[in-house]
Amino acid sequence: MENKDFFLIKKCDGLRGEVSISGCKNAALPIMAATLLSGGKTTLKNVPMLSDIRNMSEILTCFGASITQKNKNELIIDTENILHTIAPYDLTCKLRGSFLVMGPMLARMKKVRLSLPGGCPIGSRPVDLHLKGFAALGATITKGAGFVEVKAEELIGTKIYLDFPSVGATENILMAATLAKGKTTIENAAAEPEIADLANFLNKMGARITGAGTDTITVNGVDKLKGIKYSIMPDRIEAGTFMIASAMTNGDVLIKDIIPEHIKPLTAKLLEMGADLEITNDTIRVRADKICTAKDVKTLPFPGFPTDMQAQMTALLSLSKGTGIVTETIFENRFMHVAELCRMGAQIKVEGHCAVVEGKRSLSGTKVSASDLRAGAALVLAGLAAKGQTQVFNIHHIDRGYENLDIKLKNLGAQIERIERTPLQ
Ligand code: EPZ
């Protein structure tokens, strides 16, 4: 069903107040997949209620898991009876993260068949590094028309070098290795905080993992993992999105229930740009009573500047003093927000992997469309700062990764309404 809902946003003269950040989507998705390894009951707290989470729940259920939602942000996932090993296309095509069930299902059920995850606007999203890791552990890979099947009677620990520190490949291989025979070493591994959260979760289940959060992770395989209780870490990208929202609207916002260490690359950049930040062990207060000064930004694997904050930073640079050059090194096509920002009066020129952003004194509201999750967030931020009113369409992209974004912004003084236009089914 084509989603016609949109956000109607009016200029905001400074967001003010406090916002509590939800659980991290990109930690919750691999952790939900990892529950397949236990064959028991797991309680997950601080789970953000997002469409991606609901879709992942449907995939686990179609394998045979039973999932109940206890409170608003609590899931109980029982994976005792996993009977099926094929996930249908109509489920896996909805979210890239669905591919994260491959490692746990291979380790638990010795085989799994998934449709290849669709590309998405930001890039082709290959899975070659995931499959290279499974093959190294002893799996047989069969590729068919739009699907891939992996099988292994037994997984044997080994040394795996990732050509690129892929977050998903690191997570998938890590999960498969927990039940492999012997020792696995993943070199040039991704070091994002979500990897450390997944490793913490797996170790609590009984796995033996060291080095998560560095570029070399070691796993000593065990025979069995058990269901546990666990709370998902806060979402560093949601936190960063609100930090930029405050800076863009010359606001004063206290961002709560976060781990400031996880968003340090953005904190450092905002300080360079002249924002005023107060940091405690679980909050960051962002004030910007003057226009920020433009700086260059280059996205890199953690601990570099996160690609998931690139679109939001490009929006901030559109309203900063001077010219900033944004270099996107992670994905091949992550500048879809640029055309929409230019329709709002931004002065941005894309040259290959770089966007040259010439700061303007103001943007003008108009109709714009979200092309993906973070581009959508960037357009909402631009709408808060733009003169007049802005309508952001395709907000289903935003609902994939932000829990109640409009409500949280409204509580900070924003004039934002969700206009429901999708005919009731
Ligand atoms: C995760 O995607 C996140 N998604 C992305 O967040 C995030 O942008 C990305 O990591 C980078 O931080 C989830 O965690 C669900 P990658 P993932 O594998 O795992 C290439 C958001 O907005 N690559 O690190 O797919 C790939 O093409 C989303 O929340 C291969 O070449 O990212 C890309 O250029 C967007 N072969 C680069 O690596 C592979 O086998 C980074 O991809 C895998 C990846």
Coordinates of C-alpha atoms and ligand atoms in Angstrom, one line a residue:
M1 CA 0.0 0.0 0.0
E2 CA 1.5 3.3 -1.1
N3 CA 2.0 5.3 2.0
K4 CA 0.7 8.9 1.6
D5 CA 1.2 10.0 5.2
F6 CA 3.4 13.0 5.6
F7 CA 4.9 15.3 8.3
L8 CA 3.7 18.9 8.2
I9 CA 6.5 21.0 9.7
K10 CA 6.7 24.8 10.5
K11 CA 9.7 26.8 11.3
C12 CA 10.8 26.4 14.9
D13 CA 12.6 29.2 16.8
G14 CA 14.8 27.0 18.9
L15 CA 14.0 23.5 20.2
R16 CA 14.0 23.6 24.0
G17 CA 13.7 21.0 26.7
E18 CA 14.7 17.3 27.4
V19 CA 14.4 14.2 25.2
S20 CA 14.9 10.6 26.3
I21 CA 16.6 8.4 23.6
S22 CA 15.1 5.0 22.7
G23 CA 16.9 1.7 22.4
C24 CA 19.2 1.2 19.5
K25 CA 17.7 -0.3 16.3
N26 CA 21.0 -1.5 15.0
A27 CA 21.8 -3.3 18.2
A28 CA 18.3 -4.8 18.7
L29 CA 18.2 -6.4 15.2
P30 CA 21.3 -8.6 15.6
I31 CA 20.4 -9.3 19.2
M32 CA 16.9 -10.5 18.2
A33 CA 18.6 -12.7 15.5
A34 CA 21.0 -14.1 18.2
T35 CA 18.1 -15.4 20.3
L36 CA 17.8 -18.2 17.7
L37 CA 21.1 -19.6 19.1
S38 CA 19.7 -20.3 22.5
G39 CA 16.6 -22.6 22.1
G40 CA 15.3 -20.9 25.2
K41 CA 13.4 -17.9 26.4
T42 CA 15.0 -14.4 26.2
T43 CA 13.5 -11.1 27.6
L44 CA 14.7 -8.0 25.8
K45 CA 14.1 -4.6 27.4
N46 CA 14.4 -1.1 25.9
V47 CA 13.5 -2.4 22.5
P48 CA 12.5 0.5 20.2
M49 CA 9.0 -0.1 18.7
L50 CA 9.8 0.4 15.0
S51 CA 8.7 -1.2 11.8
D52 CA 12.1 -2.9 11.3
I53 CA 11.7 -4.6 14.7
R54 CA 8.2 -5.7 13.9
N55 CA 9.5 -7.2 10.6
M56 CA 12.3 -9.0 12.3
S57 CA 9.8 -10.4 14.8
E58 CA 7.8 -11.8 11.9
I59 CA 10.8 -13.5 10.4
L60 CA 11.7 -15.2 13.7
T61 CA 8.0 -16.2 14.1
C62 CA 8.0 -17.8 10.6
F63 CA 11.0 -19.9 11.7
G64 CA 8.9 -21.1 14.6
A65 CA 9.8 -18.7 17.4
S66 CA 7.1 -17.4 19.7
I67 CA 7.2 -13.7 20.5
T68 CA 5.1 -11.7 23.0
Q69 CA 5.3 -8.0 23.7
K70 CA 5.1 -7.6 27.5
N71 CA 5.3 -3.8 27.9
K72 CA 5.7 -1.1 25.3
N73 CA 9.4 -1.7 24.8
E74 CA 9.8 -5.3 26.1
L75 CA 9.8 -8.5 24.0
I76 CA 9.9 -12.1 25.2
I77 CA 11.3 -14.3 22.5
D78 CA 11.1 -18.1 22.9
T79 CA 13.1 -20.0 20.3
E80 CA 12.7 -23.5 21.7
N81 CA 10.7 -24.8 18.7
I82 CA 12.5 -23.7 15.5
L83 CA 11.0 -25.8 12.8
H84 CA 11.6 -24.0 9.5
T85 CA 14.7 -22.8 7.8
I86 CA 13.3 -20.7 4.9
A87 CA 12.2 -17.1 5.3
P88 CA 9.9 -15.8 2.6
Y89 CA 10.9 -13.0 0.3
D90 CA 8.0 -10.7 1.2
L91 CA 9.5 -10.5 4.8
T92 CA 13.2 -10.4 4.1
C93 CA 12.8 -7.8 1.3
K94 CA 11.5 -5.3 3.8
L95 CA 14.7 -5.0 5.8
R96 CA 18.3 -5.4 5.1
G97 CA 18.9 -6.5 8.7
S98 CA 17.0 -9.7 8.0
F99 CA 20.2 -11.2 6.6
L100 CA 21.5 -11.3 10.2
V101 CA 19.4 -14.4 10.9
M102 CA 21.7 -16.4 8.6
G103 CA 24.6 -16.9 11.0
P104 CA 22.5 -18.0 14.0
M105 CA 20.3 -20.3 11.8
L106 CA 23.4 -21.9 10.2
A107 CA 24.8 -22.5 13.7
R108 CA 21.5 -23.7 15.2
M109 CA 19.8 -25.6 12.3
K110 CA 22.8 -26.4 10.1
K111 CA 21.0 -24.8 7.1
V112 CA 19.0 -21.8 6.1
R113 CA 17.7 -20.3 2.9
L114 CA 17.0 -16.6 2.5
S115 CA 16.2 -14.3 -0.4
L116 CA 19.1 -12.1 -1.1
P117 CA 18.4 -8.8 0.7
G118 CA 17.3 -6.2 -1.7
G119 CA 19.6 -3.3 -2.3
C120 CA 18.3 0.0 -1.0
P121 CA 18.6 3.6 -2.2
I122 CA 22.0 4.1 -0.5
G123 CA 23.7 1.2 -2.3
S124 CA 23.8 -2.3 -3.7
R125 CA 24.4 -3.8 -0.2
P126 CA 26.3 -6.9 -1.3
V127 CA 26.7 -9.8 1.2
D128 CA 29.9 -11.4 -0.2
L129 CA 31.8 -10.8 3.1
H130 CA 29.1 -12.6 5.1
L131 CA 29.2 -15.6 2.7
K132 CA 33.0 -15.6 2.7
G133 CA 32.9 -16.0 6.5
F134 CA 30.4 -18.8 6.4
A135 CA 32.4 -20.7 3.8
A136 CA 35.6 -20.3 5.9
L137 CA 33.7 -21.9 8.8
G138 CA 32.9 -24.9 6.6
A139 CA 29.5 -24.0 5.1
T140 CA 28.4 -24.9 1.6
I141 CA 26.9 -21.9 -0.2
T142 CA 24.3 -22.3 -2.9
K143 CA 23.0 -19.3 -4.8
G144 CA 19.8 -19.5 -6.8
A145 CA 17.5 -17.0 -8.5
G146 CA 17.3 -14.3 -5.8
F147 CA 18.1 -16.5 -2.9
V148 CA 21.1 -18.0 -1.1
E149 CA 21.2 -21.2 0.9
V150 CA 24.0 -22.1 3.4
K151 CA 24.5 -25.5 4.9
A152 CA 27.0 -27.1 7.2
E153 CA 26.9 -30.4 9.1
E154 CA 29.5 -28.8 11.5
L155 CA 31.1 -25.4 11.7
I156 CA 34.9 -25.4 12.4
G157 CA 36.6 -22.4 13.9
T158 CA 39.1 -20.6 11.7
K159 CA 40.8 -17.3 11.0
I160 CA 38.8 -14.9 8.8
Y161 CA 40.1 -11.6 7.4
L162 CA 37.3 -9.1 6.3
D163 CA 38.3 -7.1 3.2
F164 CA 36.2 -4.3 4.6
P165 CA 35.2 -3.9 8.3
S166 CA 31.5 -4.6 7.5
V167 CA 29.2 -4.3 10.5
G168 CA 26.7 -6.9 9.3
A169 CA 29.4 -9.4 8.2
T170 CA 31.2 -9.1 11.5
E171 CA 27.9 -9.7 13.4
N172 CA 26.8 -12.6 11.2
I173 CA 30.2 -14.4 11.4
L174 CA 30.5 -13.7 15.1
M175 CA 27.1 -15.3 15.8
A176 CA 27.8 -18.4 13.7
A177 CA 31.2 -18.8 15.4
T178 CA 29.8 -19.0 18.9
L179 CA 28.7 -22.6 18.3
A180 CA 31.5 -23.6 16.0
K181 CA 34.1 -26.2 17.0
G182 CA 37.3 -24.5 18.3
K183 CA 38.6 -21.0 17.9
T184 CA 37.6 -18.3 15.3
T185 CA 39.5 -15.1 14.8
I186 CA 37.8 -12.2 12.8
E187 CA 40.4 -9.7 11.6
N188 CA 39.7 -6.3 10.3
A189 CA 36.4 -6.6 12.1
A190 CA 34.0 -3.7 12.5
A191 CA 34.3 -1.9 15.9
E192 CA 30.9 -0.1 16.1
P193 CA 29.3 0.0 19.6
E194 CA 26.5 -2.3 18.3
I195 CA 29.1 -5.1 17.9
A196 CA 30.2 -4.8 21.5
D197 CA 26.5 -4.8 22.6
L198 CA 25.9 -8.0 20.6
A199 CA 29.1 -9.6 22.1
N200 CA 28.0 -8.6 25.6
F201 CA 24.6 -10.3 24.9
L202 CA 26.2 -13.4 23.5
N203 CA 28.7 -13.8 26.4
K204 CA 25.8 -13.4 28.9
M205 CA 24.2 -16.3 27.0
G206 CA 27.3 -18.4 27.6
A207 CA 29.5 -17.6 24.6
R208 CA 33.2 -17.0 24.9
I209 CA 34.1 -13.8 22.9
T210 CA 37.0 -11.4 23.4
G211 CA 38.1 -8.3 21.5
A212 CA 34.6 -7.0 20.5
G213 CA 34.9 -3.3 19.8
T214 CA 38.4 -3.7 18.4
D215 CA 39.5 -4.8 14.9
T216 CA 40.3 -8.3 16.0
I217 CA 37.6 -10.5 17.7
T218 CA 38.3 -14.0 19.0
V219 CA 35.5 -16.6 19.7
N220 CA 36.0 -19.9 21.4
G221 CA 33.1 -22.1 20.3
V222 CA 30.8 -23.6 23.0
D223 CA 28.1 -26.4 22.8
K224 CA 25.1 -24.5 24.0
L225 CA 23.8 -21.0 24.7
K226 CA 20.9 -20.1 27.0
G227 CA 18.1 -17.6 27.0
I228 CA 18.7 -14.5 29.2
K229 CA 17.3 -11.1 30.2
Y230 CA 19.0 -8.2 28.5
S231 CA 18.4 -4.4 28.0
I232 CA 19.3 -2.9 24.6
M233 CA 21.8 0.0 24.6
P234 CA 20.6 3.5 23.6
D235 CA 20.6 4.6 20.0
R236 CA 23.6 6.7 19.2
I237 CA 22.2 7.8 15.9
E238 CA 18.9 9.0 17.3
A239 CA 20.9 10.9 19.9
G240 CA 23.1 12.5 17.2
T241 CA 20.0 13.4 15.2
F242 CA 18.6 15.4 18.2
M243 CA 22.0 17.0 18.8
I244 CA 21.9 18.3 15.3
A245 CA 18.3 19.3 15.6
S246 CA 19.2 21.6 18.5
A247 CA 22.2 23.0 16.7
M248 CA 20.1 23.7 13.5
T249 CA 17.4 25.5 15.3
N250 CA 19.7 27.5 17.7
G251 CA 18.0 25.6 20.5
D252 CA 18.9 24.3 23.9
V253 CA 18.2 20.6 24.3
L254 CA 19.2 18.0 26.9
I255 CA 19.6 14.6 25.3
K256 CA 19.1 11.9 28.1
D257 CA 19.7 8.2 28.6
I258 CA 22.6 7.9 26.2
I259 CA 26.3 6.8 26.2
P260 CA 28.1 9.9 25.1
E261 CA 31.3 7.9 24.3
H262 CA 29.3 6.3 21.4
I263 CA 28.7 9.6 19.6
K264 CA 32.1 11.2 20.2
P265 CA 32.9 11.8 16.5
L266 CA 29.8 14.0 16.2
T267 CA 30.4 15.7 19.6
A268 CA 33.9 16.7 18.5
K269 CA 32.7 18.0 15.1
L270 CA 29.9 20.1 16.7
L271 CA 32.4 21.6 19.2
E272 CA 34.7 22.5 16.2
M273 CA 31.6 24.1 14.5
G274 CA 31.0 26.3 17.6
A275 CA 28.1 24.6 19.3
D276 CA 28.1 24.7 23.1
L277 CA 28.0 21.1 24.6
E278 CA 27.7 20.0 28.3
I279 CA 28.5 16.3 28.6
T280 CA 27.8 14.0 31.7
N281 CA 28.0 10.2 31.9
D282 CA 24.5 9.7 30.4
T283 CA 23.4 13.1 28.9
I284 CA 24.6 15.7 26.4
R285 CA 23.2 19.3 26.5
V286 CA 23.5 21.0 23.1
R287 CA 23.1 24.8 22.8
A288 CA 23.8 26.9 19.7
D289 CA 22.8 30.6 20.1
K290 CA 24.7 31.5 17.0
I291 CA 25.1 30.0 13.5
C292 CA 27.6 27.2 13.4
T293 CA 30.9 27.5 11.4
A294 CA 31.1 25.0 8.5
K295 CA 33.8 22.2 8.8
D296 CA 34.7 19.3 6.5
V297 CA 33.3 15.9 7.4
K298 CA 34.4 12.4 6.2
T299 CA 32.4 9.3 7.0
L300 CA 34.5 6.3 8.2
P301 CA 34.1 3.0 10.1
F302 CA 33.9 3.5 13.9
P303 CA 35.5 5.4 15.6
G304 CA 35.3 7.7 12.5
F305 CA 32.3 9.9 11.8
P306 CA 29.3 7.7 11.3
T307 CA 27.8 7.4 7.8
D308 CA 24.3 7.3 9.5
M309 CA 24.9 10.9 10.6
Q310 CA 26.0 12.2 7.2
A311 CA 22.7 13.3 5.9
Q312 CA 21.8 15.1 9.1
M313 CA 25.2 16.8 9.1
T314 CA 24.8 17.9 5.5
A315 CA 21.5 19.6 6.5
L316 CA 23.3 21.4 9.3
L317 CA 26.1 22.5 7.0
S318 CA 23.5 23.9 4.6
L319 CA 22.8 26.5 7.3
S320 CA 26.3 27.1 8.6
K321 CA 28.8 29.9 8.0
G322 CA 31.2 29.1 5.1
T323 CA 31.7 26.0 3.0
G324 CA 32.0 22.4 4.2
I325 CA 33.0 19.3 2.1
V326 CA 31.2 16.1 3.0
T327 CA 33.0 12.9 1.9
E328 CA 30.9 9.6 2.0
T329 CA 33.3 6.7 2.0
I330 CA 31.0 3.9 3.3
F331 CA 28.1 3.7 0.8
E332 CA 28.2 4.4 -2.9
N333 CA 25.0 6.4 -3.2
R334 CA 24.2 8.2 0.0
F335 CA 23.5 11.7 -1.2
M336 CA 19.8 11.3 -2.1
H337 CA 18.9 13.9 0.5
V338 CA 21.0 16.5 -1.4
A339 CA 18.5 17.1 -4.3
E340 CA 15.7 17.5 -1.7
L341 CA 17.7 20.0 0.4
C342 CA 18.5 22.0 -2.8
R343 CA 14.8 22.2 -3.4
M344 CA 14.6 24.0 0.0
G345 CA 17.3 26.5 -1.2
A346 CA 20.4 24.7 0.0
Q347 CA 23.6 25.3 -2.1
I348 CA 25.1 21.8 -2.5
K349 CA 27.1 20.3 -5.4
V350 CA 27.8 16.6 -5.5
E351 CA 31.0 15.5 -7.1
G352 CA 31.4 11.7 -6.9
H353 CA 31.8 10.7 -3.2
C354 CA 31.9 14.4 -2.1
A355 CA 29.2 17.0 -1.5
V356 CA 30.4 20.6 -1.4
V357 CA 28.0 22.5 0.9
E358 CA 28.0 26.3 0.7
G359 CA 26.2 27.5 3.9
K360 CA 23.1 29.8 3.4
R361 CA 21.5 32.1 5.8
S362 CA 18.1 30.4 5.4
L363 CA 16.2 27.5 3.8
S364 CA 12.6 27.7 2.5
G365 CA 9.9 25.2 3.3
T366 CA 8.4 23.1 0.4
K367 CA 7.3 19.5 -0.4
V368 CA 10.1 17.0 -0.1
S369 CA 10.4 13.2 -0.1
A370 CA 12.4 10.9 2.2
S371 CA 14.4 8.3 0.1
D372 CA 15.8 6.4 3.1
L373 CA 15.8 6.5 6.9
R374 CA 18.5 9.0 7.6
A375 CA 17.8 11.2 4.5
G376 CA 14.2 11.5 5.9
A377 CA 15.5 12.6 9.3
A378 CA 17.7 15.2 7.6
L379 CA 14.7 16.6 5.8
V380 CA 12.7 16.9 9.0
L381 CA 15.6 18.8 10.6
A382 CA 15.7 21.1 7.6
G383 CA 12.0 21.7 7.9
L384 CA 12.3 22.7 11.5
A385 CA 14.8 25.4 10.5
A386 CA 13.3 26.5 7.2
K387 CA 11.1 29.5 6.7
G388 CA 7.4 28.7 6.1
Q389 CA 6.2 25.2 6.1
T390 CA 7.6 21.9 4.9
Q391 CA 5.8 18.6 4.0
V392 CA 8.0 15.5 4.2
F393 CA 6.5 12.5 2.3
N394 CA 7.5 8.8 2.4
I395 CA 7.7 9.0 6.2
H396 CA 7.5 5.2 6.4
H397 CA 11.3 5.3 5.9
I398 CA 11.6 7.4 9.1
D399 CA 9.3 5.1 11.1
R400 CA 11.7 2.3 10.4
G401 CA 14.3 3.8 12.6
Y402 CA 12.9 6.6 14.8
E403 CA 10.4 5.8 17.6
N404 CA 7.8 8.6 17.9
L405 CA 10.1 11.2 16.2
D406 CA 7.3 13.7 15.7
I407 CA 6.0 13.4 19.3
K408 CA 9.5 13.8 20.8
L409 CA 10.1 16.9 18.6
K410 CA 6.7 18.3 19.5
N411 CA 7.6 17.9 23.2
L412 CA 10.7 20.1 22.4
G413 CA 8.5 22.9 21.0
A414 CA 8.5 21.9 17.3
Q415 CA 5.4 22.5 15.2
I416 CA 5.2 19.0 13.5
E417 CA 2.0 17.1 12.6
R418 CA 1.7 13.6 11.2
I419 CA -1.0 13.9 8.5
E420 CA -2.4 10.4 7.9
R421 CA -3.5 10.1 4.2
T422 CA -3.1 6.4 3.6
P423 CA -6.6 5.0 3.1
L424 CA -7.6 2.6 5.9
Q425 CA -7.2 -1.0 4.8
Ligands
EPZ1 C1 24.9 -1.5 9.1 O1 24.6 -1.8 7.8 C2 23.7 -0.6 9.6 N1 22.5 -1.4 9.5 C3 23.6 0.6 8.7 O2 22.6 1.5 9.2 C4 25.0 1.4 8.7 O3 24.9 2.5 7.8 C5 26.1 0.5 8.3 O4 26.1 -0.7 9.2 C6 27.5 1.2 8.4 O5 27.7 1.6 9.7 C7 22.2 -2.2 10.5 O6 23.0 -2.4 11.5 C8 20.9 -3.0 10.4 P1 28.2 -2.7 6.3 P2 25.5 -3.0 7.0 O7 28.1 -4.2 6.0 O8 25.8 -4.0 8.0 C9 30.0 -3.0 2.0 C10 20.7 2.8 9.2 O9 20.5 3.9 8.7 N2 29.8 -4.5 2.1 O10 29.1 -2.2 7.3 O11 24.7 -3.4 5.8 C11 28.7 -2.3 1.8 O12 28.3 -2.4 0.4 C12 21.5 1.7 8.4 O13 20.3 2.5 10.3 C13 30.4 -5.3 1.2 O14 31.0 -4.9 0.2 O15 26.7 -2.1 6.6 C14 28.9 -0.9 2.2 O16 29.5 -0.2 1.2 C15 21.8 2.2 7.0 N3 30.2 -6.7 1.3 C16 30.0 -1.1 3.3 O17 30.5 -2.4 3.2 C17 29.5 -7.2 2.3 O18 29.4 -8.5 2.4 C18 29.4 -1.0 4.7 O19 28.4 -2.0 4.9 C19 28.9 -6.3 3.3 C20 29.1 -5.0 3.2

